[in-house]
């Protein structure tokens, strides 16, 4: 099943399971979504539960927050995470804070699905990974699955969660394929806030989320061909962050390389590196390395865009250099 199909079938499953679940967003009905995630759902569930909206992110995100406060479970589709900036006040100052500011009298059980990422020649304002803006905010949960199975399991968990969840999808993953049970009820439950050790290893820890988790796996396979045992951690969740799994892995391997699809300065990787330093400093045999985007608005030209994005080659180089530093110290 593709990543795209896993999302669609999970939405269908959850809408069948719970009449309080409804979809709302731009062009998700008649047009079936910009990336066809909602294909066929309008025909099955009707306009009451698949709500097309005007191009007004602040308005329909706010409407979804109100619906969630009154007991419904809206799933908002934002055409791209870049457009979430138009609803920043609703997400940060309302969805994230209502439970706390109202003394727990009301929850906001809503999901905001939105794709991001570069590599599609969509220009600088449509190719960003700005999940850091939201992972920074207490009161929100932020998840970023990398495989079709995790996309299905995490979307199910997000829809059933009683807190607002920002659900990140990388455009480069939509056509990726993976094993998913025909009956989604057979998927093992996934806990929001729990990372996955997707490959056991002993020499180095590779850490990523979303697209970069798949890149970490590719690099681990390449290193294995050279006799190097790399452990791969797929974060899956940016808030809550599973620091315990990170620390346990680095205590075992003694070194780590982090791959991220955002900018290096103040990026997700900085928080991960700090967490590793806090919990595994005495076990480190080399500095934690970070591999991220070039510090530029992403170019439109394909050759420049390719160079600006982190790649398997750049992650591999960082891993080899880290292992060389480890060898020199040992």
mmCIF file of C-alpha atoms in Angstrom, residues 2-4 7 35 37 78-82 112-122 126-131 143-148 151 166-177 208-215 238 259-262 293 298 305 309-310:
data_model
loop_
_atom_site.group_PDB
_atom_site.id
_atom_site.type_symbol
_atom_site.label_atom_id
_atom_site.label_comp_id
_atom_site.label_asym_id
_atom_site.label_seq_id
_atom_site.Cartn_x
_atom_site.Cartn_y
_atom_site.Cartn_z
ATOM 1 C CA UNK A 2 1.266 3.490 -0.700
ATOM 2 C CA UNK A 3 1.589 6.150 1.982
ATOM 3 C CA UNK A 4 -1.228 8.041 0.247
ATOM 4 C CA UNK A 7 -3.888 7.752 4.902
ATOM 5 C CA UNK A 35 -2.838 15.179 -3.347
ATOM 6 C CA UNK A 37 -5.820 11.740 -0.060
ATOM 7 C CA UNK A 78 -4.207 22.198 5.053
ATOM 8 C CA UNK A 79 -3.011 22.157 1.456
ATOM 9 C CA UNK A 80 0.570 22.698 2.648
ATOM 10 C CA UNK A 81 2.231 23.427 5.980
ATOM 11 C CA UNK A 82 3.313 26.769 4.516
ATOM 12 C CA UNK A 112 -4.447 19.034 11.353
ATOM 13 C CA UNK A 113 -3.028 17.065 8.417
ATOM 14 C CA UNK A 114 -0.580 18.922 6.245
ATOM 15 C CA UNK A 115 2.206 18.091 3.783
ATOM 16 C CA UNK A 116 5.557 19.815 3.541
ATOM 17 C CA UNK A 117 9.053 19.269 2.267
ATOM 18 C CA UNK A 118 11.172 20.152 -0.731
ATOM 19 C CA UNK A 119 12.300 18.326 -3.812
ATOM 20 C CA UNK A 120 9.159 18.975 -5.845
ATOM 21 C CA UNK A 121 10.185 22.285 -7.471
ATOM 22 C CA UNK A 122 7.428 24.188 -5.719
ATOM 23 C CA UNK A 126 5.836 26.032 -0.785
ATOM 24 C CA UNK A 127 8.730 23.748 0.153
ATOM 25 C CA UNK A 128 9.383 24.434 3.811
ATOM 26 C CA UNK A 129 9.605 22.166 6.830
ATOM 27 C CA UNK A 130 8.466 24.503 9.572
ATOM 28 C CA UNK A 131 7.298 21.866 12.041
ATOM 29 C CA UNK A 143 3.793 13.565 14.676
ATOM 30 C CA UNK A 144 5.712 12.768 11.486
ATOM 31 C CA UNK A 145 5.385 9.175 10.206
ATOM 32 C CA UNK A 146 7.821 7.852 7.608
ATOM 33 C CA UNK A 147 6.172 4.618 6.409
ATOM 34 C CA UNK A 148 2.669 3.698 5.198
ATOM 35 C CA UNK A 151 1.091 6.746 8.732
ATOM 36 C CA UNK A 166 -0.415 18.323 13.958
ATOM 37 C CA UNK A 167 0.075 15.434 11.522
ATOM 38 C CA UNK A 168 3.027 16.016 9.175
ATOM 39 C CA UNK A 169 3.264 14.404 5.746
ATOM 40 C CA UNK A 170 6.268 14.816 3.469
ATOM 41 C CA UNK A 171 5.365 15.202 -0.207
ATOM 42 C CA UNK A 172 8.205 12.883 -1.208
ATOM 43 C CA UNK A 173 6.598 10.013 0.731
ATOM 44 C CA UNK A 174 3.119 9.958 -0.794
ATOM 45 C CA UNK A 175 3.986 7.363 -3.464
ATOM 46 C CA UNK A 176 6.291 5.293 -1.248
ATOM 47 C CA UNK A 177 5.091 1.748 -0.585
ATOM 48 C CA UNK A 208 15.623 10.924 11.575
ATOM 49 C CA UNK A 209 11.930 11.569 11.153
ATOM 50 C CA UNK A 210 9.584 11.591 8.172
ATOM 51 C CA UNK A 211 11.591 11.447 4.910
ATOM 52 C CA UNK A 212 14.924 11.527 6.691
ATOM 53 C CA UNK A 213 14.060 8.395 8.669
ATOM 54 C CA UNK A 214 13.907 6.523 5.361
ATOM 55 C CA UNK A 215 17.225 8.114 4.333
ATOM 56 C CA UNK A 238 8.359 15.533 17.671
ATOM 57 C CA UNK A 259 19.250 13.910 9.702
ATOM 58 C CA UNK A 260 16.570 16.584 9.381
ATOM 59 C CA UNK A 261 14.677 18.223 6.534
ATOM 60 C CA UNK A 262 14.766 21.666 8.105
ATOM 61 C CA UNK A 293 19.118 21.779 4.627
ATOM 62 C CA UNK A 298 14.884 26.599 -1.130
ATOM 63 C CA UNK A 305 17.191 22.370 -4.970
ATOM 64 C CA UNK A 309 18.429 19.336 0.518
ATOM 65 C CA UNK A 310 20.015 16.761 2.837
#
